[in-house]
Amino acid sequence: MSFLLALSLIGLVKSVLIALLAVLNAILATFATIAVWKTYLAVGVKVALIALIFVPVVGVAAYFLWGRKKVEKAQA
């Protein structure tokens, strides 16, 4: 009888350890997902800031280099 009890306890411990391993795996997968999305968010914010700063600066520079002459020529 004690042999069967020992086997059932070993099986129970094994099941609990496997369940804990599954929980740990889920937690680590969640952390990895958050890390990946943080990277995407950081890259997206950098691209958005570059677009918000670079595009108007290039537009103003193009106007002063080329567009101003066109406008002055059209008004004259």
The first five atom37 places (N, CA, C, CB, O) and aatype in JSON, in Angstrom:
{
  "aatype": [12, 15, 13, 10, 10, 0, 10, 15, 10, 9, 7, 10, 19, 11, 15, 19, 10, 9, 0, 10, 10, 0, 19, 10, 2, 0, 9, 10, 0, 16, 13, 0, 16, 9, 0, 19, 17, 11, 16, 18, 10, 0, 19, 7, 19, 11, 19, 0, 10, 9, 0, 10, 9, 13, 19, 14, 19, 19, 7, 19, 0, 0, 18, 13, 10, 17, 7, 1, 11, 11, 19, 6, 11, 0, 5, 0],
  "atom_mask": [
    [1, 1, 1, 1, 1],
    [1, 1, 1, 1, 1],
    [1, 1, 1, 1, 1],
    [1, 1, 1, 1, 1],
    [1, 1, 1, 1, 1],
    [1, 1, 1, 1, 1],
    [1, 1, 1, 1, 1],
    [1, 1, 1, 1, 1],
    [1, 1, 1, 1, 1],
    [1, 1, 1, 1, 1],
    [1, 1, 1, 0, 1],
    [1, 1, 1, 1, 1],
    [1, 1, 1, 1, 1],
    [1, 1, 1, 1, 1],
    [1, 1, 1, 1, 1],
    [1, 1, 1, 1, 1],
    [1, 1, 1, 1, 1],
    [1, 1, 1, 1, 1],
    [1, 1, 1, 1, 1],
    [1, 1, 1, 1, 1],
    [1, 1, 1, 1, 1],
    [1, 1, 1, 1, 1],
    [1, 1, 1, 1, 1],
    [1, 1, 1, 1, 1],
    [1, 1, 1, 1, 1],
    [1, 1, 1, 1, 1],
    [1, 1, 1, 1, 1],
    [1, 1, 1, 1, 1],
    [1, 1, 1, 1, 1],
    [1, 1, 1, 1, 1],
    [1, 1, 1, 1, 1],
    [1, 1, 1, 1, 1],
    [1, 1, 1, 1, 1],
    [1, 1, 1, 1, 1],
    [1, 1, 1, 1, 1],
    [1, 1, 1, 1, 1],
    [1, 1, 1, 1, 1],
    [1, 1, 1, 1, 1],
    [1, 1, 1, 1, 1],
    [1, 1, 1, 1, 1],
    [1, 1, 1, 1, 1],
    [1, 1, 1, 1, 1],
    [1, 1, 1, 1, 1],
    [1, 1, 1, 0, 1],
    [1, 1, 1, 1, 1],
    [1, 1, 1, 1, 1],
    [1, 1, 1, 1, 1],
    [1, 1, 1, 1, 1],
    [1, 1, 1, 1, 1],
    [1, 1, 1, 1, 1],
    [1, 1, 1, 1, 1],
    [1, 1, 1, 1, 1],
    [1, 1, 1, 1, 1],
    [1, 1, 1, 1, 1],
    [1, 1, 1, 1, 1],
    [1, 1, 1, 1, 1],
    [1, 1, 1, 1, 1],
    [1, 1, 1, 1, 1],
    [1, 1, 1, 0, 1],
    [1, 1, 1, 1, 1],
    [1, 1, 1, 1, 1],
    [1, 1, 1, 1, 1],
    [1, 1, 1, 1, 1],
    [1, 1, 1, 1, 1],
    [1, 1, 1, 1, 1],
    [1, 1, 1, 1, 1],
    [1, 1, 1, 0, 1],
    [1, 1, 1, 1, 1],
    [1, 1, 1, 1, 1],
    [1, 1, 1, 1, 1],
    [1, 1, 1, 1, 1],
    [1, 1, 1, 1, 1],
    [1, 1, 1, 1, 1],
    [1, 1, 1, 1, 1],
    [1, 1, 1, 1, 1],
    [1, 1, 1, 1, 1]
  ],
  "atom_positions": [
    [[0.81, -1.19, 0.0], [0.0, 0.0, 0.0], [0.86, 1.26, 0.0], [-0.93, -0.01, 1.2], [0.55, 2.23, -0.7]],
    [[1.93, 1.27, 0.76], [2.77, 2.45, 0.82], [3.5, 2.67, -0.5], [3.78, 2.33, 1.97], [3.84, 3.8, -0.85]],
    [[3.75, 1.58, -1.25], [4.39, 1.7, -2.56], [3.47, 2.43, -3.53], [4.76, 0.31, -3.12], [3.92, 3.29, -4.29]],
    [[2.18, 2.1, -3.5], [1.21, 2.79, -4.35], [1.06, 4.25, -3.93], [-0.14, 2.09, -4.29], [0.89, 5.13, -4.77]],
    [[1.11, 4.5, -2.64], [1.03, 5.86, -2.15], [2.25, 6.67, -2.6], [0.92, 5.88, -0.62], [2.12, 7.83, -2.99]],
    [[3.43, 6.06, -2.55], [4.65, 6.74, -2.99], [4.58, 7.04, -4.49], [5.89, 5.89, -2.66], [4.96, 8.12, -4.92]],
    [[4.11, 6.08, -5.27], [3.98, 6.31, -6.71], [2.98, 7.42, -7.02], [3.56, 5.02, -7.41], [3.21, 8.23, -7.92]],
    [[1.88, 7.45, -6.28], [0.89, 8.5, -6.53], [1.44, 9.86, -6.11], [-0.43, 8.19, -5.76], [1.15, 10.86, -6.76]],
    [[2.22, 9.9, -5.03], [2.83, 11.17, -4.63], [3.86, 11.63, -5.66], [3.49, 11.04, -3.25], [3.95, 12.83, -5.95]],
    [[4.63, 10.72, -6.21], [5.6, 11.06, -7.25], [4.86, 11.6, -8.48], [6.47, 9.82, -7.64], [5.29, 12.58, -9.08]],
    [[3.77, 10.97, -8.84], [2.98, 11.44, -9.97], [2.39, 12.82, -9.71], [0.0, 0.0, 0.0], [2.35, 13.67, -10.6]],
    [[1.92, 13.04, -8.48], [1.37, 14.34, -8.12], [2.45, 15.43, -8.17], [0.73, 14.28, -6.72], [2.2, 16.52, -8.69]],
    [[3.62, 15.14, -7.63], [4.72, 16.1, -7.65], [5.13, 16.4, -9.1], [5.93, 15.56, -6.85], [5.38, 17.55, -9.46]],
    [[5.18, 15.36, -9.91], [5.53, 15.55, -11.32], [4.5, 16.43, -12.01], [5.63, 14.19, -12.04], [4.87, 17.31, -12.79]],
    [[3.23, 16.23, -11.76], [2.17, 17.04, -12.36], [2.26, 18.5, -11.91], [0.79, 16.47, -12.01], [2.08, 19.42, -12.71]],
    [[2.54, 18.7, -10.62], [2.66, 20.06, -10.1], [3.87, 20.76, -10.72], [2.78, 20.05, -8.55], [3.78, 21.93, -11.09]],
    [[4.99, 20.06, -10.85], [6.18, 20.66, -11.46], [5.95, 21.0, -12.93], [7.37, 19.7, -11.32], [6.4, 22.05, -13.41]],
    [[5.26, 20.13, -13.64], [4.97, 20.41, -15.04], [4.03, 21.62, -15.15], [4.34, 19.18, -15.73], [4.2, 22.45, -16.04]],
    [[3.06, 21.73, -14.25], [2.15, 22.88, -14.25], [2.92, 24.17, -13.94], [1.01, 22.68, -13.23], [2.7, 25.19, -14.58]],
    [[3.84, 24.12, -12.97], [4.65, 25.29, -12.66], [5.54, 25.67, -13.82], [5.49, 25.03, -11.41], [5.75, 26.86, -14.09]],
    [[6.08, 24.69, -14.52], [6.9, 24.96, -15.7], [6.06, 25.62, -16.8], [7.54, 23.67, -16.22], [6.54, 26.51, -17.49]],
    [[4.83, 25.18, -16.96], [3.94, 25.79, -17.95], [3.62, 27.24, -17.58], [2.64, 24.98, -18.09], [3.58, 28.1, -18.46]],
    [[3.4, 27.51, -16.3], [3.13, 28.88, -15.86], [4.36, 29.76, -16.09], [2.73, 28.91, -14.36], [4.23, 30.88, -16.57]],
    [[5.55, 29.26, -15.75], [6.78, 30.01, -15.98], [6.99, 30.29, -17.46], [7.98, 29.24, -15.41], [7.41, 31.38, -17.84]],
    [[6.69, 29.31, -18.28], [6.81, 29.48, -19.74], [5.85, 30.57, -20.22], [6.52, 28.15, -20.47], [6.22, 31.39, -21.07]],
    [[4.65, 30.59, -19.71], [3.67, 31.61, -20.1], [4.13, 33.0, -19.67], [2.28, 31.3, -19.49], [3.98, 33.97, -20.41]],
    [[4.69, 33.1, -18.47], [5.18, 34.4, -17.99], [6.33, 34.88, -18.86], [5.63, 34.3, -16.51], [6.37, 36.05, -19.25]],
    [[7.26, 34.0, -19.17], [8.4, 34.39, -20.01], [7.95, 34.76, -21.42], [9.42, 33.25, -20.07], [8.49, 35.69, -22.02]],
    [[6.98, 34.05, -21.95], [6.45, 34.39, -23.28], [5.78, 35.77, -23.25], [5.45, 33.32, -23.76], [5.9, 36.53, -24.21]],
    [[5.09, 36.08, -22.17], [4.47, 37.4, -22.04], [5.53, 38.5, -21.99], [3.59, 37.46, -20.77], [5.38, 39.53, -22.64]],
    [[6.59, 38.28, -21.23], [7.68, 39.26, -21.18], [8.32, 39.45, -22.55], [8.74, 38.83, -20.16], [8.64, 40.58, -22.93]],
    [[8.51, 38.37, -23.28], [9.11, 38.47, -24.61], [8.19, 39.25, -25.55], [9.38, 37.06, -25.18], [8.67, 40.07, -26.34]],
    [[6.9, 39.01, -25.46], [5.95, 39.73, -26.29], [5.97, 41.23, -25.97], [4.53, 39.17, -26.11], [5.95, 42.06, -26.88]],
    [[6.01, 41.56, -24.69], [6.07, 42.97, -24.29], [7.35, 43.61, -24.8], [5.97, 43.1, -22.75], [7.33, 44.75, -25.25]],
    [[8.46, 42.88, -24.72], [9.74, 43.43, -25.19], [9.7, 43.68, -26.7], [10.9, 42.46, -24.85], [10.19, 44.71, -27.17]],
    [[9.11, 42.77, -27.44], [9.01, 42.95, -28.9], [8.14, 44.15, -29.22], [8.45, 41.68, -29.58], [8.51, 44.96, -30.07]],
    [[6.99, 44.28, -28.56], [6.11, 45.4, -28.85], [6.71, 46.72, -28.4], [4.76, 45.2, -28.19], [6.46, 47.76, -29.01]],
    [[7.51, 46.69, -27.31], [8.2, 47.92, -26.91], [9.18, 48.34, -27.99], [8.94, 47.73, -25.56], [9.33, 49.53, -28.27]],
    [[9.84, 47.38, -28.61], [10.78, 47.7, -29.69], [10.04, 48.3, -30.88], [11.57, 46.44, -30.13], [10.46, 49.31, -31.43]],
    [[8.93, 47.67, -31.27], [8.14, 48.21, -32.37], [7.64, 49.62, -32.05], [6.95, 47.29, -32.69], [7.65, 50.49, -32.92]],
    [[7.21, 49.83, -30.82], [6.72, 51.14, -30.42], [7.83, 52.18, -30.47], [6.11, 51.08, -29.02], [7.62, 53.3, -30.93]],
    [[9.01, 51.8, -29.99], [10.14, 52.75, -30.01], [10.53, 53.11, -31.43], [11.35, 52.16, -29.27], [10.78, 54.27, -31.74]],
    [[10.57, 52.11, -32.31], [10.92, 52.37, -33.71], [9.83, 53.23, -34.36], [11.1, 51.04, -34.49], [10.15, 54.16, -35.1]],
    [[8.58, 52.94, -34.09], [7.49, 53.73, -34.65], [7.52, 55.17, -34.2], [0.0, 0.0, 0.0], [7.26, 56.08, -34.99]],
    [[7.82, 55.39, -32.92], [7.9, 56.76, -32.4], [9.06, 57.5, -33.06], [8.06, 56.76, -30.87], [8.92, 58.67, -33.4]],
    [[10.19, 56.82, -33.23], [11.33, 57.47, -33.9], [10.98, 57.84, -35.34], [12.56, 56.55, -33.88], [11.31, 58.94, -35.8]],
    [[10.33, 56.94, -36.05], [9.95, 57.23, -37.44], [8.95, 58.38, -37.48], [9.33, 55.97, -38.11], [9.05, 59.25, -38.34]],
    [[8.0, 58.4, -36.55], [7.02, 59.49, -36.52], [7.7, 60.83, -36.22], [5.94, 59.2, -35.47], [7.37, 61.84, -36.84]],
    [[8.63, 60.84, -35.28], [9.33, 62.09, -34.96], [10.18, 62.56, -36.13], [10.2, 61.91, -33.72], [10.24, 63.76, -36.42]],
    [[10.82, 61.63, -36.81], [11.61, 62.01, -37.99], [10.69, 62.6, -39.05], [12.38, 60.78, -38.55], [11.02, 63.61, -39.68]],
    [[9.55, 61.96, -39.26], [8.6, 62.47, -40.26], [8.07, 63.85, -39.87], [7.44, 61.49, -40.45], [7.92, 64.72, -40.72]],
    [[7.78, 64.04, -38.58], [7.23, 65.32, -38.15], [8.26, 66.45, -38.21], [6.69, 65.2, -36.75], [7.89, 67.62, -38.36]],
    [[9.53, 66.12, -38.08], [10.57, 67.15, -38.11], [11.17, 67.28, -39.51], [11.68, 66.84, -37.09], [11.34, 68.39, -40.0]],
    [[11.49, 66.17, -40.14], [12.21, 66.19, -41.41], [11.35, 66.7, -42.56], [12.71, 64.8, -41.73], [11.81, 67.51, -43.37]],
    [[10.12, 66.25, -42.65], [9.26, 66.63, -43.78], [8.99, 68.14, -43.81], [7.93, 65.87, -43.7], [9.13, 68.74, -44.88]],
    [[8.62, 68.79, -42.7], [8.42, 70.24, -42.78], [9.72, 71.0, -43.07], [7.82, 70.75, -41.49], [9.71, 71.99, -43.8]],
    [[10.83, 70.55, -42.5], [12.1, 71.24, -42.74], [12.48, 71.15, -44.21], [13.22, 70.64, -41.87], [12.9, 72.15, -44.8]],
    [[12.33, 70.0, -44.81], [12.63, 69.84, -46.24], [11.65, 70.67, -47.07], [12.57, 68.34, -46.65], [12.05, 71.26, -48.08]],
    [[10.39, 70.72, -46.67], [9.41, 71.51, -47.4], [9.73, 72.99, -47.36], [0.0, 0.0, 0.0], [9.65, 73.67, -48.39]],
    [[10.08, 73.5, -46.2], [10.43, 74.91, -46.08], [11.7, 75.22, -46.88], [10.61, 75.31, -44.6], [11.78, 76.24, -47.56]],
    [[12.68, 74.33, -46.79], [13.93, 74.53, -47.54], [13.66, 74.51, -49.05], [14.97, 73.45, -47.18], [14.21, 75.33, -49.78]],
    [[12.81, 73.6, -49.51], [12.48, 73.54, -50.94], [11.75, 74.81, -51.37], [11.62, 72.3, -51.25], [11.97, 75.3, -52.48]],
    [[10.87, 75.33, -50.51], [10.17, 76.57, -50.85], [11.17, 77.72, -50.99], [9.11, 76.9, -49.77], [11.1, 78.49, -51.95]],
    [[12.08, 77.84, -50.03], [13.03, 78.96, -50.09], [14.0, 78.81, -51.26], [13.8, 79.06, -48.79], [14.44, 79.81, -51.83]],
    [[14.35, 77.58, -51.61], [15.3, 77.38, -52.71], [14.64, 77.48, -54.08], [15.98, 76.04, -52.57], [15.25, 78.0, -55.02]],
    [[13.42, 76.99, -54.21], [12.82, 76.86, -55.54], [11.45, 77.53, -55.63], [12.69, 75.41, -55.91], [11.16, 78.21, -56.62]],
    [[10.63, 77.35, -54.63], [9.25, 77.82, -54.69], [9.12, 79.31, -54.6], [0.0, 0.0, 0.0], [8.23, 79.88, -55.23]],
    [[9.97, 79.97, -53.83], [9.87, 81.42, -53.69], [10.08, 82.13, -55.03], [10.9, 81.92, -52.67], [9.4, 83.1, -55.35]],
    [[11.05, 81.61, -55.8], [11.28, 82.2, -57.13], [10.06, 82.01, -58.02], [12.52, 81.56, -57.79], [9.68, 82.91, -58.77]],
    [[9.45, 80.83, -57.93], [8.25, 80.56, -58.75], [7.1, 81.5, -58.35], [7.8, 79.07, -58.59], [6.4, 82.03, -59.21]],
    [[6.93, 81.7, -57.05], [5.84, 82.56, -56.59], [6.09, 84.0, -57.0], [5.68, 82.45, -55.08], [5.17, 84.68, -57.45]],
    [[7.33, 84.47, -56.84], [7.64, 85.84, -57.22], [7.46, 86.03, -58.72], [9.07, 86.2, -56.8], [6.99, 87.08, -59.16]],
    [[7.85, 85.03, -59.49], [7.71, 85.11, -60.96], [6.22, 85.13, -61.34], [8.44, 83.91, -61.65], [5.83, 85.82, -62.28]],
    [[5.41, 84.37, -60.62], [3.98, 84.31, -60.93], [3.28, 85.6, -60.54], [3.33, 83.13, -60.22], [2.3, 85.98, -61.19]],
    [[3.74, 86.28, -59.51], [3.11, 87.52, -59.07], [3.51, 88.72, -59.94], [3.46, 87.8, -57.62], [2.78, 89.71, -60.02]],
    [[4.66, 88.61, -60.58], [5.13, 89.75, -61.36], [4.45, 89.84, -62.71], [6.61, 89.67, -61.55], [4.74, 90.75, -63.49]]
  ]
}
